[in-house]
Amino acid sequence: MKIVAKKKLWKYLFWLGPFLITVGLTVGLVSQQWGLIPLAFLIAGIVISGLGVIWQSYQSNWWRRRSTQAGTNALVATLAVLAILGLINFLGTRYHFRADLTETQLFTLAPQSRELVRVLPQPVKVWVFDINQNPQDRELLENYQRQSSKFKYEYIDPQARPGLAEKFGVKDYGEVYLESGDKRQLVQTVNENEHLSEVRLTSRLQQLTNSSTAKVYLLQGHGERQLSPGKGAISQAIQGLGDKNFTTSPLNLGETSKVPEDAAVVIVAGPKRGLFEGEVKALQEYLNHGGNLLLMIDPNTDPKVDSLLQEWGVRLDNRLAVDVSGESVVGLGPATPLVTEYGQHQITKDFRNGNSFYPIARPLEISSVPGVEATPLLRTKPYPKSWAESDLQSEKLEFNADKDLKGPLTLGVALTRKAAKSASTPQAAPTPSPLPSPTTQSKASPTPPASPASPAPLAPTPSPTPSSQIATESRLVVLGNSNFATDGLFQQQLNGDVFLNSVTWLSQQEKQPLSIRPKEPKNRRITLTTTQANLLILSSLLVLPLIGFAIAVIIWWKRR
């Protein structure tokens, strides 16, 4: 009788456990406070229920049953799987790994965007005033946010929060703003036809976080490229400089006789007529005291800058760069060199084997000069795919061994030279080594100087300073073409990046990320003629079903 009474007692105690658990949950949920009382009920209920389960299993030899062992194994396996899944999810929230398997890395930020966001000096937030959240725009913003905890974004309904919309001056749905501290800037307006652009977002982010501006002057008065929109103008390049926080102004050295002291970079873009001797001397004086110059010289022109270039070991070849490699692949003519080989330099470090092209370009010849470090930037394909053509009047371009120059050809070069210590003590130009004559060069392939086998070292220079202040080095970039930066061609492939990166490097703002555009999806659509389309329809709707039906009849006939 005592044993039976003890069993009943444990049975009643076992039911007390679920009762206490229910009481604890009820108290906690009703009071919405999980203090000492509800926790005490819960703990007591769990302990009593556990003891009851153990007692019942001991009395009935439950642990020794085969079904119990099989169920226990299944339970342990289930718990192990759940633990592994929980660990994977925990690691997934702590450590992010994404693999972009698209051919052109469509869903990966450009290196410059990642670099800019990772070194943000202060928190930045993107406000998207729209009720619709485009998945592509949201994915781009999440890519930025993964780079730094200082980058945030938020979608806002202007009707739901009119005060915030008024604060930013929102006028329409889809407006995207950047905010950093007390600075706000409109990025763009997105809609179903126009998605958020990485180029614009990175450019505006750079403007917002970079308080310094650099002044760029563009030489005028000799038939240079027009700065305002028009045929053969470089207005898109000017806009690109503005997006990178540069301010641009025209410069006529015939009126001022010297380069302004606030000039970070001077650009000479495609002059058709020669510069006056005083203008060339003004540019030389500017370079001698830490100036930075970009020369873009087209064929069949003589800008009269030979004396300046000779000090740096560069000579303009009067022949035309011919490249037949892009004629059959991308439809470029032989007078438009397609460049996929770039020098190891900060300007071109992220180009890899990307494309840029230069309609009507001239080669450059580089010689070693003491104190000057030169790095070829743009190289054409080797002969027979490219050569320098001397007969510019002939309609049929053919290589002539006695007059033409075999490729590869250098179409662009970056040079550095130590600058004078101050404006009052001009630095004497280094004595250049004799440059080979055109006749001698035409019989041998151009070879880069021995010293620039590695990229030119970047001196730790501050933001651009006036020429009257101390500067550590002068920089010069010479390109044998200006057409590549004109409106329409500027946005093609890497053309705009060559221009913007050159100006950024010349400005000696080493902390500014250089420009490179995000990848665009390749056009994989198949264009069929009417005959091809009809053949495809006939084969898919008639021929293939008939073949399948014939095979089925043959199999049936053999098995009958």
Coordinates of C-alpha atoms in Angstrom, one line a residue:
M1 CA 0.0 0.0 0.0
K2 CA 2.8 2.4 0.8
I3 CA 4.4 1.8 -2.7
V4 CA 1.1 2.6 -4.4
A5 CA 0.7 5.7 -2.3
K6 CA 4.2 6.9 -3.2
K7 CA 3.5 6.4 -6.9
K8 CA 0.3 8.4 -6.6
L9 CA 2.2 11.1 -4.8
W10 CA 4.8 11.4 -7.6
K11 CA 2.0 11.4 -10.1
Y12 CA 0.3 14.4 -8.4
L13 CA 3.7 16.2 -8.1
F14 CA 4.3 15.6 -11.8
W15 CA 1.1 17.5 -12.7
L16 CA 2.1 20.3 -10.3
G17 CA 5.0 21.1 -12.6
P18 CA 3.0 22.1 -15.8
F19 CA 0.6 24.0 -13.5
L20 CA 3.5 26.1 -12.1
I21 CA 4.9 26.7 -15.6
T22 CA 1.4 27.9 -16.7
V23 CA 1.2 30.2 -13.7
G24 CA 4.6 31.7 -14.4
L25 CA 3.9 32.3 -18.1
T26 CA 0.5 33.9 -17.3
V27 CA 2.0 36.3 -14.7
G28 CA 4.8 37.3 -17.0
L29 CA 2.6 37.8 -20.1
V30 CA -0.1 39.8 -18.2
S31 CA 2.2 42.0 -16.3
Q32 CA 4.7 42.2 -19.2
Q33 CA 7.4 42.1 -16.5
W34 CA 9.6 39.0 -16.1
G35 CA 10.7 39.7 -12.6
L36 CA 11.4 37.4 -9.6
I37 CA 7.8 36.0 -9.1
P38 CA 7.1 34.7 -12.7
L39 CA 10.7 33.3 -13.0
A40 CA 10.4 31.5 -9.7
F41 CA 7.1 29.8 -10.9
L42 CA 8.7 28.9 -14.2
I43 CA 11.9 27.4 -12.6
A44 CA 10.0 25.5 -10.0
G45 CA 7.6 24.1 -12.7
I46 CA 10.5 23.0 -15.0
V47 CA 12.4 21.3 -12.1
I48 CA 9.3 19.4 -10.9
S49 CA 8.4 18.4 -14.4
G50 CA 11.9 17.2 -15.1
L51 CA 12.0 15.1 -11.9
G52 CA 8.6 13.7 -12.7
V53 CA 9.8 12.5 -16.1
I54 CA 12.9 11.0 -14.6
W55 CA 10.9 9.1 -12.0
Q56 CA 8.4 7.8 -14.5
S57 CA 11.1 6.5 -16.8
Y58 CA 12.9 4.8 -13.8
Q59 CA 9.8 3.0 -12.7
S60 CA 8.9 1.8 -16.2
N61 CA 12.5 1.0 -17.4
W62 CA 11.8 3.4 -20.2
W63 CA 15.5 4.1 -20.9
R64 CA 16.2 0.4 -21.6
R65 CA 13.5 0.0 -24.3
R66 CA 14.7 -0.2 -27.9
S67 CA 12.1 2.4 -29.0
T68 CA 13.5 4.8 -26.4
Q69 CA 17.0 4.4 -27.6
A70 CA 15.9 4.9 -31.3
G71 CA 13.9 8.0 -30.3
T72 CA 16.8 9.3 -28.2
N73 CA 19.2 8.9 -31.2
A74 CA 16.8 10.7 -33.5
L75 CA 16.3 13.5 -30.9
V76 CA 20.1 13.9 -30.5
A77 CA 20.6 13.9 -34.3
T78 CA 17.8 16.5 -34.6
L79 CA 19.3 18.7 -31.9
A80 CA 22.8 18.4 -33.6
V81 CA 21.3 19.5 -36.9
L82 CA 19.6 22.4 -35.2
A83 CA 22.8 23.4 -33.4
I84 CA 24.8 23.3 -36.7
L85 CA 22.2 25.4 -38.5
G86 CA 22.2 27.8 -35.5
L87 CA 26.0 28.1 -35.6
I88 CA 25.9 28.7 -39.4
N89 CA 23.3 31.5 -39.0
F90 CA 25.3 33.0 -36.1
L91 CA 28.4 33.1 -38.2
G92 CA 26.5 34.4 -41.1
T93 CA 25.3 37.4 -39.1
R94 CA 28.8 38.1 -37.8
Y95 CA 30.8 37.5 -40.9
H96 CA 29.6 38.4 -44.4
F97 CA 30.8 36.5 -47.5
R98 CA 29.4 37.2 -50.9
A99 CA 30.5 35.8 -54.3
D100 CA 29.7 37.8 -57.4
L101 CA 29.7 35.2 -60.2
T102 CA 28.6 37.6 -63.0
E103 CA 31.1 38.0 -65.9
T104 CA 31.6 41.8 -65.3
Q105 CA 31.1 41.8 -61.5
L106 CA 27.8 43.7 -61.8
F107 CA 27.0 43.4 -58.1
T108 CA 30.4 44.4 -56.8
L109 CA 31.3 48.0 -55.9
A110 CA 34.2 49.6 -57.8
P111 CA 37.5 49.6 -55.8
Q112 CA 37.4 53.4 -55.5
S113 CA 33.9 53.3 -54.0
R114 CA 34.9 50.7 -51.4
E115 CA 38.1 52.7 -50.5
L116 CA 36.1 55.9 -50.1
V117 CA 33.5 54.4 -47.8
R118 CA 36.0 52.5 -45.7
V119 CA 37.8 55.7 -44.7
L120 CA 34.8 57.9 -44.1
P121 CA 35.8 60.5 -41.5
Q122 CA 32.3 60.8 -40.1
P123 CA 28.9 59.1 -40.4
V124 CA 27.0 59.5 -43.6
K125 CA 23.4 58.7 -44.3
V126 CA 21.5 58.3 -47.6
W127 CA 17.8 59.4 -47.5
V128 CA 15.6 57.9 -50.3
F129 CA 12.3 59.8 -50.4
D130 CA 10.2 57.2 -52.1
I131 CA 7.4 54.8 -51.2
N132 CA 8.7 52.1 -53.6
Q133 CA 11.9 50.3 -52.7
N134 CA 13.6 49.2 -55.9
P135 CA 15.5 45.9 -55.2
Q136 CA 18.4 47.0 -57.4
D137 CA 18.8 50.3 -55.6
R138 CA 18.5 48.7 -52.2
E139 CA 21.2 46.1 -53.1
L140 CA 23.5 48.9 -54.1
L141 CA 23.0 50.7 -50.9
E142 CA 23.5 47.5 -48.9
N143 CA 26.8 47.0 -50.7
Y144 CA 27.9 50.4 -49.5
Q145 CA 26.7 49.7 -46.0
R146 CA 28.7 46.5 -45.8
Q147 CA 32.0 48.5 -46.3
S148 CA 31.6 50.7 -43.2
S149 CA 29.4 51.0 -40.1
K150 CA 29.5 54.8 -40.7
F151 CA 27.3 54.4 -43.9
K152 CA 23.6 54.2 -43.3
Y153 CA 20.5 54.5 -45.5
E154 CA 16.8 54.8 -45.0
Y155 CA 13.7 54.9 -47.2
I156 CA 11.2 57.7 -46.3
D157 CA 7.6 58.3 -47.4
P158 CA 7.4 62.1 -47.9
Q159 CA 3.7 62.1 -47.1
A160 CA 4.2 60.2 -43.9
R161 CA 7.0 62.5 -42.7
P162 CA 6.4 65.9 -44.3
G163 CA 8.7 67.7 -41.8
L164 CA 11.7 65.7 -42.8
A165 CA 10.8 66.1 -46.5
E166 CA 10.6 69.9 -46.0
K167 CA 13.9 69.9 -44.2
F168 CA 15.6 68.5 -47.3
G169 CA 13.5 70.5 -49.7
V170 CA 12.0 67.4 -51.4
K171 CA 10.0 68.3 -54.4
D172 CA 9.1 64.9 -55.9
Y173 CA 9.1 61.2 -55.2
G174 CA 12.4 59.4 -55.8
E175 CA 14.8 62.1 -54.7
V176 CA 17.9 60.8 -53.1
Y177 CA 19.9 62.9 -50.6
L178 CA 23.2 62.5 -48.8
E179 CA 23.6 63.9 -45.3
S180 CA 26.8 64.2 -43.3
G181 CA 26.7 66.4 -40.2
D182 CA 25.0 69.6 -41.2
K183 CA 25.8 69.1 -44.9
R184 CA 23.1 67.8 -47.3
Q185 CA 23.4 67.2 -51.0
L186 CA 21.0 65.9 -53.7
V187 CA 22.4 62.8 -55.5
Q188 CA 19.7 62.2 -58.1
T189 CA 16.1 61.4 -58.7
V190 CA 15.3 57.7 -59.2
N191 CA 12.3 56.2 -60.9
E192 CA 11.2 53.1 -62.7
N193 CA 13.4 54.1 -65.7
E194 CA 16.4 55.4 -63.9
H195 CA 18.1 53.5 -61.0
L196 CA 20.5 54.7 -58.4
S197 CA 23.9 55.3 -60.0
E198 CA 27.1 54.2 -58.2
V199 CA 29.0 56.8 -60.2
R200 CA 26.8 59.7 -58.9
L201 CA 26.6 58.4 -55.4
T202 CA 30.4 58.0 -55.0
S203 CA 31.0 61.4 -56.6
R204 CA 28.6 63.1 -54.3
L205 CA 29.9 61.2 -51.3
Q206 CA 33.4 62.4 -52.2
Q207 CA 32.3 66.0 -52.5
L208 CA 30.4 65.9 -49.2
T209 CA 33.3 64.4 -47.2
N210 CA 36.1 66.3 -48.9
S211 CA 36.2 69.9 -47.9
S212 CA 39.2 70.8 -50.0
T213 CA 38.8 71.9 -53.7
A214 CA 41.4 72.1 -56.4
K215 CA 41.6 74.6 -59.2
V216 CA 42.1 73.3 -62.7
Y217 CA 42.9 75.8 -65.6
L218 CA 42.3 74.9 -69.2
L219 CA 44.5 76.7 -71.7
Q220 CA 42.6 78.6 -74.4
G221 CA 43.5 80.8 -77.4
H222 CA 45.1 78.2 -79.7
G223 CA 42.1 76.3 -81.0
E224 CA 41.9 74.0 -78.0
R225 CA 38.8 71.9 -77.3
Q226 CA 35.7 73.9 -76.5
L227 CA 34.6 73.8 -72.8
S228 CA 30.9 74.3 -73.4
P229 CA 28.7 71.7 -75.2
G230 CA 29.3 71.6 -78.9
K231 CA 30.9 69.6 -81.7
G232 CA 34.3 68.2 -80.5
A233 CA 33.8 69.8 -77.1
I234 CA 35.0 68.4 -73.7
S235 CA 32.0 69.6 -71.7
Q236 CA 31.4 66.1 -70.3
A237 CA 35.0 66.0 -69.1
I238 CA 34.5 69.4 -67.4
Q239 CA 31.3 68.1 -65.7
G240 CA 33.3 65.0 -64.6
L241 CA 35.9 67.2 -63.0
G242 CA 33.1 69.1 -61.2
D243 CA 31.7 65.9 -59.9
K244 CA 35.1 65.1 -58.4
N245 CA 35.2 68.5 -56.5
F246 CA 37.5 70.3 -59.0
T247 CA 36.7 73.8 -60.1
T248 CA 37.6 74.7 -63.7
S249 CA 38.4 78.0 -65.4
P250 CA 39.7 78.9 -68.8
L251 CA 43.3 80.4 -69.0
N252 CA 44.7 82.7 -71.6
L253 CA 48.5 83.0 -71.0
G254 CA 48.6 85.7 -73.7
E255 CA 46.8 88.0 -71.3
T256 CA 48.2 87.0 -67.9
S257 CA 51.7 86.0 -68.9
K258 CA 51.9 83.5 -66.0
V259 CA 50.0 80.6 -64.5
P260 CA 47.8 81.7 -61.5
E261 CA 49.3 80.7 -58.1
D262 CA 46.2 78.7 -57.2
A263 CA 46.5 76.4 -60.2
A264 CA 46.6 72.7 -59.1
V265 CA 46.6 71.5 -62.7
V266 CA 46.9 73.1 -66.1
I267 CA 45.3 71.3 -69.1
V268 CA 46.3 71.8 -72.7
A269 CA 43.6 70.0 -74.6
G270 CA 44.2 69.6 -78.4
P271 CA 45.7 72.9 -79.5
K272 CA 45.6 73.4 -83.3
R273 CA 48.0 76.4 -83.4
G274 CA 51.3 76.9 -81.8
L275 CA 51.8 78.6 -78.4
F276 CA 53.8 81.8 -78.2
E277 CA 57.3 81.5 -76.8
G278 CA 56.3 83.5 -73.6
E279 CA 53.4 81.1 -73.0
V280 CA 55.7 78.1 -73.2
K281 CA 58.1 79.8 -70.8
A282 CA 55.3 80.4 -68.4
L283 CA 54.4 76.7 -68.4
Q284 CA 58.0 75.8 -67.9
E285 CA 58.3 78.2 -65.0
Y286 CA 55.1 76.7 -63.6
L287 CA 56.5 73.1 -63.8
N288 CA 59.8 74.1 -62.4
H289 CA 58.1 75.2 -59.1
G290 CA 55.9 72.2 -58.4
G291 CA 53.3 72.7 -61.1
N292 CA 51.3 69.9 -62.8
L293 CA 50.5 69.9 -66.5
L294 CA 48.4 67.7 -68.7
L295 CA 49.2 67.8 -72.5
M296 CA 46.9 66.2 -75.0
I297 CA 48.4 66.7 -78.4
D298 CA 46.7 65.5 -81.6
P299 CA 48.6 64.5 -84.9
N300 CA 49.1 67.0 -87.6
T301 CA 49.5 69.8 -85.1
D302 CA 52.6 71.7 -83.8
P303 CA 51.8 73.4 -80.5
K304 CA 55.5 74.6 -80.3
V305 CA 56.1 72.9 -76.9
D306 CA 59.1 70.8 -78.1
S307 CA 61.5 72.8 -75.8
L308 CA 59.3 72.0 -72.8
L309 CA 58.9 68.3 -73.6
Q310 CA 62.7 68.0 -74.3
E311 CA 63.4 68.9 -70.7
W312 CA 61.3 65.8 -69.7
G313 CA 62.6 63.4 -72.3
V314 CA 59.5 63.3 -74.4
R315 CA 59.2 63.8 -78.2
L316 CA 56.1 64.0 -80.3
D317 CA 56.2 61.6 -83.2
N318 CA 54.7 63.1 -86.3
R319 CA 53.4 59.8 -87.6
L320 CA 49.9 58.3 -87.1
A321 CA 49.3 55.4 -84.8
V322 CA 47.6 52.6 -86.7
D323 CA 46.0 49.7 -85.0
V324 CA 44.1 46.9 -86.8
S325 CA 43.4 44.8 -83.7
G326 CA 40.0 46.4 -83.0
E327 CA 38.8 46.6 -86.6
S328 CA 37.2 43.2 -86.7
V329 CA 36.3 42.8 -83.0
V330 CA 34.6 46.1 -82.1
G331 CA 34.3 47.8 -85.4
L332 CA 37.0 50.5 -84.8
G333 CA 38.9 51.8 -87.8
P334 CA 42.7 51.3 -88.2
A335 CA 43.2 54.9 -87.2
T336 CA 41.6 54.3 -83.8
P337 CA 44.0 52.4 -81.6
L338 CA 42.4 50.1 -79.1
V339 CA 44.4 49.9 -75.9
T340 CA 44.2 47.1 -73.4
E341 CA 47.7 47.2 -72.0
Y342 CA 48.4 49.8 -69.3
G343 CA 51.5 50.8 -67.4
Q344 CA 52.0 50.0 -63.7
H345 CA 51.0 53.4 -62.4
Q346 CA 48.5 54.9 -60.0
I347 CA 46.5 56.4 -62.9
T348 CA 45.9 53.0 -64.5
K349 CA 46.3 50.6 -61.5
D350 CA 42.7 49.4 -61.6
F351 CA 42.2 49.2 -65.4
R352 CA 43.5 45.6 -65.8
N353 CA 42.8 44.7 -69.4
G354 CA 39.9 47.1 -69.9
N355 CA 39.4 48.9 -73.2
S356 CA 40.1 52.5 -74.1
F357 CA 40.4 53.9 -77.6
Y358 CA 42.0 57.0 -79.2
P359 CA 40.8 58.1 -82.6
I360 CA 43.5 59.8 -84.6
A361 CA 46.5 59.5 -82.2
R362 CA 50.2 60.1 -82.4
P363 CA 52.9 58.0 -80.8
L364 CA 55.3 59.4 -78.2
E365 CA 59.1 58.7 -77.9
I366 CA 60.6 58.6 -74.4
S367 CA 64.2 59.1 -73.5
S368 CA 66.0 58.9 -70.2
V369 CA 66.6 62.2 -68.5
P370 CA 68.4 62.7 -65.2
G371 CA 66.0 63.5 -62.4
V372 CA 62.9 62.5 -64.3
E373 CA 60.9 59.3 -63.7
A374 CA 58.7 58.2 -66.6
T375 CA 56.1 55.5 -66.7
P376 CA 54.4 54.6 -70.0
L377 CA 50.6 54.6 -69.5
L378 CA 49.1 53.5 -72.8
R379 CA 50.6 50.9 -75.1
T380 CA 49.3 49.5 -78.4
K381 CA 49.5 45.9 -79.6
P382 CA 52.8 44.7 -81.1
Y383 CA 53.5 44.7 -84.8
P384 CA 51.8 43.6 -87.1
K385 CA 48.7 44.7 -85.3
S386 CA 50.0 48.2 -84.8
W387 CA 52.6 50.6 -86.3
A388 CA 53.3 54.3 -86.8
E389 CA 52.2 55.3 -90.3
S390 CA 54.2 58.1 -92.0
D391 CA 52.1 58.4 -95.2
L392 CA 49.1 60.2 -93.9
Q393 CA 47.7 61.0 -97.3
S394 CA 47.3 57.4 -98.5
E395 CA 43.8 55.9 -98.3
K396 CA 45.3 52.4 -97.8
L397 CA 47.4 52.1 -94.7
E398 CA 50.3 49.7 -95.2
F399 CA 53.5 49.2 -93.2
N400 CA 56.7 50.4 -94.9
A401 CA 59.8 49.2 -93.2
D402 CA 61.9 52.2 -94.4
K403 CA 59.5 54.9 -93.1
D404 CA 57.1 53.4 -90.5
L405 CA 57.7 52.4 -86.9
K406 CA 56.7 48.9 -85.6
G407 CA 54.5 48.6 -82.6
P408 CA 54.0 48.5 -79.7
L409 CA 53.6 52.3 -79.5
T410 CA 53.4 54.5 -76.5
L411 CA 50.4 56.8 -76.6
G412 CA 50.6 58.2 -73.1
V413 CA 53.2 58.7 -70.4
A414 CA 53.3 60.0 -66.8
L415 CA 56.4 61.8 -65.5
T416 CA 57.6 63.2 -62.2
R417 CA 60.5 65.5 -61.4
K418 CA 61.8 67.1 -58.2
A419 CA 60.5 70.6 -57.9
A420 CA 62.3 73.8 -56.7
K421 CA 62.2 74.4 -53.0
S422 CA 60.7 77.8 -53.3
A423 CA 59.5 80.2 -55.9
S424 CA 62.3 82.6 -55.3
T425 CA 64.9 80.0 -56.1
P426 CA 64.0 78.6 -59.5
Q427 CA 65.3 75.2 -60.2
A428 CA 67.4 74.8 -63.3
A429 CA 66.0 72.5 -65.8
P430 CA 67.9 69.2 -66.0
T431 CA 70.0 68.8 -69.0
P432 CA 68.3 66.2 -71.2
S433 CA 70.2 63.6 -73.0
P434 CA 70.2 63.9 -76.8
L435 CA 67.0 62.7 -78.3
P436 CA 67.3 60.4 -81.3
S437 CA 66.3 61.7 -84.6
P438 CA 63.1 60.6 -86.3
T439 CA 65.1 58.8 -88.9
T440 CA 66.9 56.7 -86.3
Q441 CA 63.7 56.0 -84.4
S442 CA 61.9 54.8 -87.4
K443 CA 64.1 51.8 -87.7
A444 CA 63.7 50.5 -84.2
S445 CA 60.8 49.8 -81.9
P446 CA 60.3 52.4 -79.2
T447 CA 61.6 51.1 -75.8
P448 CA 60.7 52.5 -72.5
P449 CA 63.5 54.0 -70.4
A450 CA 65.4 51.7 -68.0
S451 CA 64.4 53.5 -64.9
P452 CA 60.6 53.3 -65.1
A453 CA 60.3 49.6 -64.9
S454 CA 58.3 50.1 -61.8
P455 CA 55.7 52.8 -61.1
A456 CA 56.8 56.2 -60.2
P457 CA 56.9 56.6 -56.4
L458 CA 54.2 58.8 -55.0
A459 CA 55.6 61.5 -52.7
P460 CA 53.6 62.2 -49.6
T461 CA 52.4 65.6 -50.8
P462 CA 49.6 67.7 -49.3
S463 CA 46.6 69.1 -51.0
P464 CA 47.4 71.2 -54.1
T465 CA 49.3 74.3 -53.1
P466 CA 49.9 77.5 -55.0
S467 CA 53.1 77.5 -57.1
S468 CA 54.6 80.1 -54.8
Q469 CA 54.6 77.6 -51.9
I470 CA 56.9 74.7 -51.3
A471 CA 56.2 71.7 -53.5
T472 CA 58.0 68.4 -53.5
E473 CA 57.7 67.4 -57.2
S474 CA 56.4 68.4 -60.5
R475 CA 54.2 66.1 -62.6
L476 CA 53.5 65.9 -66.3
V477 CA 51.2 63.7 -68.3
V478 CA 51.5 63.7 -72.1
L479 CA 48.8 62.0 -74.2
G480 CA 49.1 61.7 -78.0
N481 CA 45.4 62.3 -78.5
S482 CA 42.5 64.6 -77.2
N483 CA 39.6 63.1 -79.2
F484 CA 39.1 60.3 -76.5
A485 CA 37.9 62.9 -74.0
T486 CA 35.4 64.7 -76.3
D487 CA 31.7 64.5 -75.7
G488 CA 30.2 61.2 -76.7
L489 CA 33.6 59.4 -76.4
F490 CA 34.3 60.5 -72.9
Q491 CA 31.7 58.1 -71.4
Q492 CA 32.8 55.1 -73.6
Q493 CA 34.7 52.3 -71.9
L494 CA 37.7 53.6 -69.9
N495 CA 38.2 56.8 -71.8
G496 CA 36.8 59.1 -69.1
D497 CA 38.7 57.3 -66.4
V498 CA 42.0 57.9 -68.2
F499 CA 41.3 61.7 -68.2
L500 CA 39.9 62.0 -64.7
N501 CA 42.6 59.7 -63.2
S502 CA 45.3 61.8 -64.9
V503 CA 43.9 65.0 -63.5
T504 CA 43.4 63.5 -60.0
W505 CA 47.0 62.2 -60.0
L506 CA 48.4 65.5 -61.3
S507 CA 46.6 67.4 -58.6
Q508 CA 48.7 65.5 -56.0
Q509 CA 45.6 64.8 -53.9
E510 CA 46.7 61.3 -53.0
K511 CA 43.8 60.7 -50.7
Q512 CA 41.2 61.2 -53.4
P513 CA 40.0 57.9 -55.0
L514 CA 40.6 57.8 -58.7
S515 CA 37.8 57.3 -61.1
I516 CA 36.6 54.1 -62.6
R517 CA 33.1 53.4 -63.7
P518 CA 31.0 50.4 -62.5
K519 CA 30.6 47.6 -64.9
E520 CA 27.7 47.4 -67.3
P521 CA 25.9 44.1 -68.3
K522 CA 27.1 42.8 -71.6
N523 CA 24.5 42.6 -74.3
R524 CA 23.8 38.9 -74.7
R525 CA 20.8 39.2 -76.9
I526 CA 20.7 37.2 -80.2
T527 CA 19.6 39.2 -83.2
L528 CA 18.0 36.8 -85.7
T529 CA 17.0 37.5 -89.3
T530 CA 13.6 36.5 -90.5
T531 CA 15.0 33.3 -92.2
Q532 CA 16.7 32.3 -89.0
A533 CA 13.6 33.0 -86.9
N534 CA 11.4 30.9 -89.2
L535 CA 14.0 28.1 -89.2
L536 CA 14.1 28.1 -85.4
I537 CA 10.3 28.0 -85.2
L538 CA 10.1 25.2 -87.7
S539 CA 12.7 23.1 -86.0
S540 CA 11.3 23.5 -82.5
L541 CA 7.6 23.1 -83.3
L542 CA 7.7 20.6 -86.1
V543 CA 11.0 18.8 -86.7
L544 CA 11.9 18.0 -83.0
P545 CA 8.4 16.7 -82.1
L546 CA 8.4 14.5 -85.2
I547 CA 11.7 13.1 -84.3
G548 CA 10.5 12.3 -80.8
F549 CA 7.3 10.7 -82.2
A550 CA 9.3 8.6 -84.7
I551 CA 11.6 7.3 -81.9
A552 CA 8.5 6.4 -79.8
V553 CA 7.0 4.5 -82.7
I554 CA 10.2 2.6 -83.4
I555 CA 10.5 1.5 -79.7
W556 CA 6.9 0.5 -79.6
W557 CA 7.3 -1.6 -82.8
K558 CA 10.3 -3.4 -81.4
R559 CA 8.6 -4.3 -78.1
R560 CA 5.3 -5.5 -79.5

